[in-house]
PDB file of C-alpha atoms in Angstrom:
ATOM      1  CA  MET A   1      38.949 -26.941 -25.931  1.00  0.00           C
ATOM      2  CA  VAL A   2      35.717 -26.394 -24.908  1.00  0.00           C
ATOM      3  CA  PHE A   3      37.176 -25.221 -21.694  1.00  0.00           C
ATOM      4  CA  PHE A   4      39.348 -22.788 -23.320  1.00  0.00           C
ATOM      5  CA  LEU A   5      36.695 -21.024 -25.250  1.00  0.00           C
ATOM      6  CA  SER A   6      34.211 -20.899 -22.016  1.00  0.00           C
ATOM      7  CA  VAL A   7      36.614 -19.753 -20.341  1.00  0.00           C
ATOM      8  CA  GLY A   8      37.751 -16.542 -23.197  1.00  0.00           C
ATOM      9  CA  CYS A   9      33.792 -16.304 -23.634  1.00  0.00           C
ATOM     10  CA  ARG A  10      33.297 -15.107 -19.994  1.00  0.00           C
ATOM     11  CA  ARG A  11      32.983 -11.562 -19.137  1.00  0.00           C
ATOM     12  CA  PRO A  12      35.112  -9.419 -16.993  1.00  0.00           C
ATOM     13  CA  GLU A  13      34.293  -8.795 -13.834  1.00  0.00           C
ATOM     14  CA  VAL A  14      32.729  -5.613 -13.247  1.00  0.00           C
ATOM     15  CA  ARG A  15      34.311  -3.789 -10.371  1.00  0.00           C
ATOM     16  CA  LEU A  16      33.510  -0.298  -9.236  1.00  0.00           C
ATOM     17  CA  PRO A  17      35.773   2.564  -8.811  1.00  0.00           C
ATOM     18  CA  ILE A  18      37.171   3.677  -5.410  1.00  0.00           C
ATOM     19  CA  LEU A  19      37.021   7.546  -5.395  1.00  0.00           C
ATOM     20  CA  GLY A  20      38.794  10.249  -4.394  1.00  0.00           C
ATOM     21  CA  GLU A  21      42.069  11.051  -5.110  1.00  0.00           C
ATOM     22  CA  PRO A  22      44.462   8.578  -3.929  1.00  0.00           C
ATOM     23  CA  VAL A  23      48.758   9.318  -2.635  1.00  0.00           C
ATOM     24  CA  ILE A  24      51.008   7.243  -4.145  1.00  0.00           C
ATOM     25  CA  THR A  25      53.304   5.358  -1.797  1.00  0.00           C
ATOM     26  CA  GLN A  26      56.217   3.492  -2.348  1.00  0.00           C
ATOM     27  CA  ARG A  27      57.998   0.414  -0.381  1.00  0.00           C
ATOM     28  CA  LEU A  28      60.774  -2.477  -1.265  1.00  0.00           C
ATOM     29  CA  PHE A  29      59.744  -5.533  -3.100  1.00  0.00           C
ATOM     30  CA  ASN A  30      61.962  -8.217  -3.496  1.00  0.00           C
ATOM     31  CA  GLY A  31      64.591  -5.232  -4.039  1.00  0.00           C
ATOM     32  CA  LYS A  32      62.239  -3.256  -6.029  1.00  0.00           C
ATOM     33  CA  ILE A  33      60.715  -0.485  -5.622  1.00  0.00           C
ATOM     34  CA  VAL A  34      56.928  -0.608  -5.928  1.00  0.00           C
ATOM     35  CA  TYR A  35      53.875   1.950  -6.321  1.00  0.00           C
ATOM     36  CA  ASP A  36      50.773   1.696  -4.398  1.00  0.00           C
ATOM     37  CA  SER A  37      47.864   4.176  -4.649  1.00  0.00           C
ATOM     38  CA  VAL A  38      46.354   5.185  -0.784  1.00  0.00           C
ATOM     39  CA  PHE A  39      42.809   6.101  -1.515  1.00  0.00           C
ATOM     40  CA  PRO A  40      40.962   7.968   1.082  1.00  0.00           C
ATOM     41  CA  THR A  41      38.845   6.338   3.759  1.00  0.00           C
ATOM     42  CA  ILE A  42      36.333   7.735   5.890  1.00  0.00           C
ATOM     43  CA  PRO A  43      37.664   9.045   9.657  1.00  0.00           C
ATOM     44  CA  ASP A  44      36.904   7.958  12.387  1.00  0.00           C
ATOM     45  CA  PHE A  45      33.526   9.663  13.552  1.00  0.00           C
ATOM     46  CA  SER A  46      31.149   9.390  16.507  1.00  0.00           C
ATOM     47  CA  PHE A  47      27.561  10.252  17.061  1.00  0.00           C
ATOM     48  CA  TRP A  48      24.527   9.387  19.110  1.00  0.00           C
ATOM     49  CA  ASP A  49      21.345   7.374  16.974  1.00  0.00           C
ATOM     50  CA  GLN A  50      17.943   7.782  17.307  1.00  0.00           C
ATOM     51  CA  ASP A  51      17.843   4.774  20.139  1.00  0.00           C
ATOM     52  CA  SER A  52      20.638   7.143  22.114  1.00  0.00           C
ATOM     53  CA  THR A  53      23.147   4.324  21.021  1.00  0.00           C
ATOM     54  CA  LYS A  54      26.756   5.216  20.193  1.00  0.00           C
ATOM     55  CA  VAL A  55      27.396   5.037  16.500  1.00  0.00           C
ATOM     56  CA  ASN A  56      31.133   4.950  15.219  1.00  0.00           C
ATOM     57  CA  ASN A  57      33.112   3.005  12.576  1.00  0.00           C
ATOM     58  CA  GLN A  58      32.952   0.230  14.244  1.00  0.00           C
ATOM     59  CA  SER A  59      29.004   0.091  14.048  1.00  0.00           C
ATOM     60  CA  PHE A  60      29.561  -0.611   9.927  1.00  0.00           C
ATOM     61  CA  SER A  61      32.615  -2.895  10.999  1.00  0.00           C
ATOM     62  CA  GLY A  62      32.278  -5.775   7.842  1.00  0.00           C
ATOM     63  CA  LYS A  63      29.750  -3.828   6.230  1.00  0.00           C
ATOM     64  CA  VAL A  64      28.730  -2.005   3.127  1.00  0.00           C
ATOM     65  CA  TYR A  65      26.436   1.261   3.829  1.00  0.00           C
ATOM     66  CA  VAL A  66      25.009   4.036   2.544  1.00  0.00           C
ATOM     67  CA  ALA A  67      25.332   7.743   3.902  1.00  0.00           C
ATOM     68  CA  ASP A  68      23.649  10.805   3.301  1.00  0.00           C
ATOM     69  CA  PHE A  69      23.139  14.091   5.027  1.00  0.00           C
ATOM     70  CA  ILE A  70      19.606  15.928   5.551  1.00  0.00           C
ATOM     71  CA  PHE A  71      17.840  17.521   8.379  1.00  0.00           C
ATOM     72  CA  LEU A  72      14.333  17.159   9.249  1.00  0.00           C
ATOM     73  CA  SER A  73      13.064  20.776   8.702  1.00  0.00           C
ATOM     74  CA  CYS A  74      14.577  20.056   5.489  1.00  0.00           C
ATOM     75  CA  PRO A  75      12.057  21.941   3.036  1.00  0.00           C
ATOM     76  CA  SER A  76      13.270  21.252  -0.559  1.00  0.00           C
ATOM     77  CA  ILE A  77      15.257  18.084  -1.108  1.00  0.00           C
ATOM     78  CA  CYS A  78      15.510  16.417   1.906  1.00  0.00           C
ATOM     79  CA  PRO A  79      12.030  14.413   1.352  1.00  0.00           C
ATOM     80  CA  LYS A  80      12.895  13.476  -1.691  1.00  0.00           C
ATOM     81  CA  MET A  81      16.299  11.890  -0.360  1.00  0.00           C
ATOM     82  CA  THR A  82      14.813  10.090   2.765  1.00  0.00           C
ATOM     83  CA  VAL A  83      12.034   8.726  -0.122  1.00  0.00           C
ATOM     84  CA  GLU A  84      15.218   7.472  -2.420  1.00  0.00           C
ATOM     85  CA  MET A  85      16.826   5.885   0.908  1.00  0.00           C
ATOM     86  CA  LYS A  86      13.914   3.969   1.687  1.00  0.00           C
ATOM     87  CA  ARG A  87      13.749   2.218  -1.470  1.00  0.00           C
ATOM     88  CA  THR A  88      17.234   1.368  -1.611  1.00  0.00           C
ATOM     89  CA  TYR A  89      16.802   0.173   2.254  1.00  0.00           C
ATOM     90  CA  ASP A  90      13.394  -1.536   1.371  1.00  0.00           C
ATOM     91  CA  PHE A  91      14.856  -3.499  -1.577  1.00  0.00           C
ATOM     92  CA  PHE A  92      18.057  -4.872   0.914  1.00  0.00           C
ATOM     93  CA  LEU A  93      15.814  -5.201   3.987  1.00  0.00           C
ATOM     94  CA  ARG A  94      16.576  -8.804   4.342  1.00  0.00           C
ATOM     95  CA  ASP A  95      19.961  -8.947   3.320  1.00  0.00           C
ATOM     96  CA  ASP A  96      21.985  -8.484   6.940  1.00  0.00           C
ATOM     97  CA  ARG A  97      25.057  -6.906   4.818  1.00  0.00           C
ATOM     98  CA  ILE A  98      23.789  -3.494   4.251  1.00  0.00           C
ATOM     99  CA  ARG A  99      23.484  -0.674   6.467  1.00  0.00           C
ATOM    100  CA  PHE A 100      21.909   2.570   6.031  1.00  0.00           C
ATOM    101  CA  ILE A 101      22.856   6.177   7.965  1.00  0.00           C
ATOM    102  CA  SER A 102      22.077   9.419   8.015  1.00  0.00           C
ATOM    103  CA  HIS A 103      23.153  12.487   9.997  1.00  0.00           C
ATOM    104  CA  THR A 104      22.052  15.464  10.427  1.00  0.00           C
ATOM    105  CA  VAL A 105      22.977  18.996  10.052  1.00  0.00           C
ATOM    106  CA  ASP A 106      21.266  20.538  12.296  1.00  0.00           C
ATOM    107  CA  PRO A 107      21.865  19.009  15.507  1.00  0.00           C
ATOM    108  CA  GLU A 108      20.521  21.892  17.204  1.00  0.00           C
ATOM    109  CA  HIS A 109      17.176  21.424  16.273  1.00  0.00           C
ATOM    110  CA  ASP A 110      16.950  17.772  15.477  1.00  0.00           C
ATOM    111  CA  SER A 111      17.314  16.373  18.883  1.00  0.00           C
ATOM    112  CA  ILE A 112      17.224  11.993  19.338  1.00  0.00           C
ATOM    113  CA  PRO A 113      14.006  12.177  20.359  1.00  0.00           C
ATOM    114  CA  ARG A 114      12.822  14.296  17.067  1.00  0.00           C
ATOM    115  CA  LEU A 115      15.229  11.899  15.332  1.00  0.00           C
ATOM    116  CA  LYS A 116      13.275   8.781  17.479  1.00  0.00           C
ATOM    117  CA  ALA A 117       9.859  10.141  16.596  1.00  0.00           C
ATOM    118  CA  PHE A 118      10.824  10.240  12.692  1.00  0.00           C
ATOM    119  CA  THR A 119      12.102   7.192  12.274  1.00  0.00           C
ATOM    120  CA  SER A 120       8.888   5.592  14.167  1.00  0.00           C
ATOM    121  CA  SER A 121       7.132   7.442  11.046  1.00  0.00           C
ATOM    122  CA  LEU A 122       9.293   5.484   8.624  1.00  0.00           C
ATOM    123  CA  HIS A 123       8.390   2.008  10.174  1.00  0.00           C
ATOM    124  CA  ILE A 124      12.483   0.974   9.774  1.00  0.00           C
ATOM    125  CA  ASP A 125      14.821  -1.469  11.482  1.00  0.00           C
ATOM    126  CA  ASN A 126      16.912   0.781  13.782  1.00  0.00           C
ATOM    127  CA  ASN A 127      19.590  -1.261  13.776  1.00  0.00           C
ATOM    128  CA  LYS A 128      19.675  -1.314   9.767  1.00  0.00           C
ATOM    129  CA  TRP A 129      19.206   2.464   9.286  1.00  0.00           C
ATOM    130  CA  LYS A 130      20.849   4.808  11.512  1.00  0.00           C
ATOM    131  CA  PHE A 131      19.717   8.548  12.193  1.00  0.00           C
ATOM    132  CA  VAL A 132      22.760  10.173  13.686  1.00  0.00           C
ATOM    133  CA  THR A 133      23.085  13.562  15.505  1.00  0.00           C
ATOM    134  CA  GLY A 134      26.200  15.296  17.411  1.00  0.00           C
ATOM    135  CA  ASN A 135      28.371  17.901  17.562  1.00  0.00           C
ATOM    136  CA  GLN A 136      27.451  20.220  14.641  1.00  0.00           C
ATOM    137  CA  ASP A 137      31.001  21.005  13.861  1.00  0.00           C
ATOM    138  CA  SER A 138      31.812  17.596  13.833  1.00  0.00           C
ATOM    139  CA  ILE A 139      29.406  16.704  11.574  1.00  0.00           C
ATOM    140  CA  LEU A 140      30.201  19.002   8.818  1.00  0.00           C
ATOM    141  CA  GLN A 141      33.404  18.527   9.098  1.00  0.00           C
ATOM    142  CA  LEU A 142      32.939  14.760   8.315  1.00  0.00           C
ATOM    143  CA  ALA A 143      30.487  15.762   5.262  1.00  0.00           C
ATOM    144  CA  GLU A 144      33.343  17.722   3.814  1.00  0.00           C
ATOM    145  CA  LYS A 145      36.731  16.397   4.662  1.00  0.00           C
ATOM    146  CA  GLY A 146      35.222  12.599   4.983  1.00  0.00           C
ATOM    147  CA  TYR A 147      32.691  12.316   2.452  1.00  0.00           C
ATOM    148  CA  PHE A 148      33.555  15.028  -0.504  1.00  0.00           C
ATOM    149  CA  SER A 149      30.281  16.812   0.459  1.00  0.00           C
ATOM    150  CA  ASN A 150      28.827  20.181   0.852  1.00  0.00           C
ATOM    151  CA  ALA A 151      27.089  20.607   3.895  1.00  0.00           C
ATOM    152  CA  TYR A 152      27.202  24.374   5.399  1.00  0.00           C
ATOM    153  CA  LYS A 153      25.470  27.163   6.951  1.00  0.00           C
ATOM    154  CA  ASP A 154      23.465  29.716   4.802  1.00  0.00           C
ATOM    155  CA  SER A 155      21.110  31.916   6.351  1.00  0.00           C
ATOM    156  CA  THR A 156      19.767  32.779   2.301  1.00  0.00           C
ATOM    157  CA  ALA A 157      19.443  28.889   1.641  1.00  0.00           C
ATOM    158  CA  PRO A 158      15.739  27.184   1.966  1.00  0.00           C
ATOM    159  CA  GLY A 159      15.971  26.029   5.979  1.00  0.00           C
ATOM    160  CA  GLY A 160      19.281  27.517   6.734  1.00  0.00           C
ATOM    161  CA  TYR A 161      21.560  25.420   5.092  1.00  0.00           C
ATOM    162  CA  VAL A 162      23.650  24.165   1.969  1.00  0.00           C
ATOM    163  CA  HIS A 163      24.079  20.343   1.228  1.00  0.00           C
ATOM    164  CA  SER A 164      24.412  17.644  -1.036  1.00  0.00           C
ATOM    165  CA  GLY A 165      21.862  15.688  -2.543  1.00  0.00           C
ATOM    166  CA  GLY A 166      24.006  12.559  -2.848  1.00  0.00           C
ATOM    167  CA  LEU A 167      23.180   9.015  -1.531  1.00  0.00           C
ATOM    168  CA  LEU A 168      27.056   7.836  -1.218  1.00  0.00           C
ATOM    169  CA  LEU A 169      28.090   3.846  -1.248  1.00  0.00           C
ATOM    170  CA  ILE A 170      30.647   3.068   0.932  1.00  0.00           C
ATOM    171  CA  ASP A 171      32.791   0.203   1.191  1.00  0.00           C
ATOM    172  CA  LYS A 172      33.736  -2.642   4.119  1.00  0.00           C
ATOM    173  CA  ASN A 173      36.951  -0.711   3.715  1.00  0.00           C
ATOM    174  CA  ARG A 174      35.726   2.812   4.440  1.00  0.00           C
ATOM    175  CA  HIS A 175      36.154   3.460   0.423  1.00  0.00           C
ATOM    176  CA  ILE A 176      33.535   5.786  -1.537  1.00  0.00           C
ATOM    177  CA  ARG A 177      32.398   3.685  -4.255  1.00  0.00           C
ATOM    178  CA  GLY A 178      29.505   5.894  -5.714  1.00  0.00           C
ATOM    179  CA  VAL A 179      27.834   8.984  -5.506  1.00  0.00           C
ATOM    180  CA  TYR A 180      24.304   9.262  -6.598  1.00  0.00           C
ATOM    181  CA  ASP A 181      21.577  12.100  -7.171  1.00  0.00           C
ATOM    182  CA  GLY A 182      18.880  11.478  -3.837  1.00  0.00           C
ATOM    183  CA  THR A 183      16.487  12.933  -5.771  1.00  0.00           C
ATOM    184  CA  ASN A 184      16.353  11.151  -8.885  1.00  0.00           C
ATOM    185  CA  PRO A 185      14.400   7.921  -8.657  1.00  0.00           C
ATOM    186  CA  LYS A 186      16.395   6.527 -11.917  1.00  0.00           C
ATOM    187  CA  GLU A 187      19.761   6.859  -9.939  1.00  0.00           C
ATOM    188  CA  THR A 188      18.377   4.867  -6.899  1.00  0.00           C
ATOM    189  CA  TYR A 189      17.909   2.164  -9.659  1.00  0.00           C
ATOM    190  CA  ARG A 190      21.706   2.694 -10.322  1.00  0.00           C
ATOM    191  CA  LEU A 191      22.605   2.736  -6.696  1.00  0.00           C
ATOM    192  CA  ILE A 192      20.502  -0.824  -6.307  1.00  0.00           C
ATOM    193  CA  ASN A 193      22.617  -2.098  -8.537  1.00  0.00           C
ATOM    194  CA  ASP A 194      25.793  -1.163  -7.726  1.00  0.00           C
ATOM    195  CA  ILE A 195      25.218  -2.503  -3.986  1.00  0.00           C
ATOM    196  CA  ASN A 196      24.798  -5.633  -5.766  1.00  0.00           C
ATOM    197  CA  ILE A 197      28.049  -5.687  -7.513  1.00  0.00           C
ATOM    198  CA  LEU A 198      29.789  -4.592  -4.391  1.00  0.00           C
ATOM    199  CA  LEU A 199      28.504  -6.949  -2.671  1.00  0.00           C
ATOM    200  CA  LYS A 200      30.165  -9.805  -4.910  1.00  0.00           C
ATOM    201  CA  GLU A 201      33.778  -8.376  -4.278  1.00  0.00           C
ATOM    202  CA  PRO A 202      36.211 -10.706  -2.264  1.00  0.00           C
ATOM    203  CA  ALA A 203      36.489  -9.921   1.122  1.00  0.00           C
TER     204      ALA A 203
END
């Protein structure tokens, strides 16, 4: 009786949603049609980081990671985003299950040496937090089509670019599990809490 009461009083396991519009597929299972929801995943990518090392999907294999889109000469939201990303990074500094990636939307100016100098000023582990550059069209398309995040040139915008201020939480299966306002410290606490929830999910 005590066992059943204890089981009945357990709180249901908290699980983060998978974001994005699923595609419904069907298959036969034991002679019956079964419907599955297939959620979008981050597409394949290949860029270069602050250490001139190639970074792609395999770089994050088996890891939960947080992604954002910034540029170093950004006069508005990017510095705030980097502060909040750094707070999250510091919290999980010694947790090898977590990685971070920041994509520059201005690769013409954010060269590898410039990214290297910037990351040196942050005093981060370059293996844990990648600042990547590459073909601009590829980066902007990845932001829009892969992360469902705004990122495009606009001569009227501060710094010449419009981009989302979101920090995006990605699971081991390349699904987006959360989006957080990178300019709001309260959202950083929510991000940290959600990372801890995600880490408890079965592999």
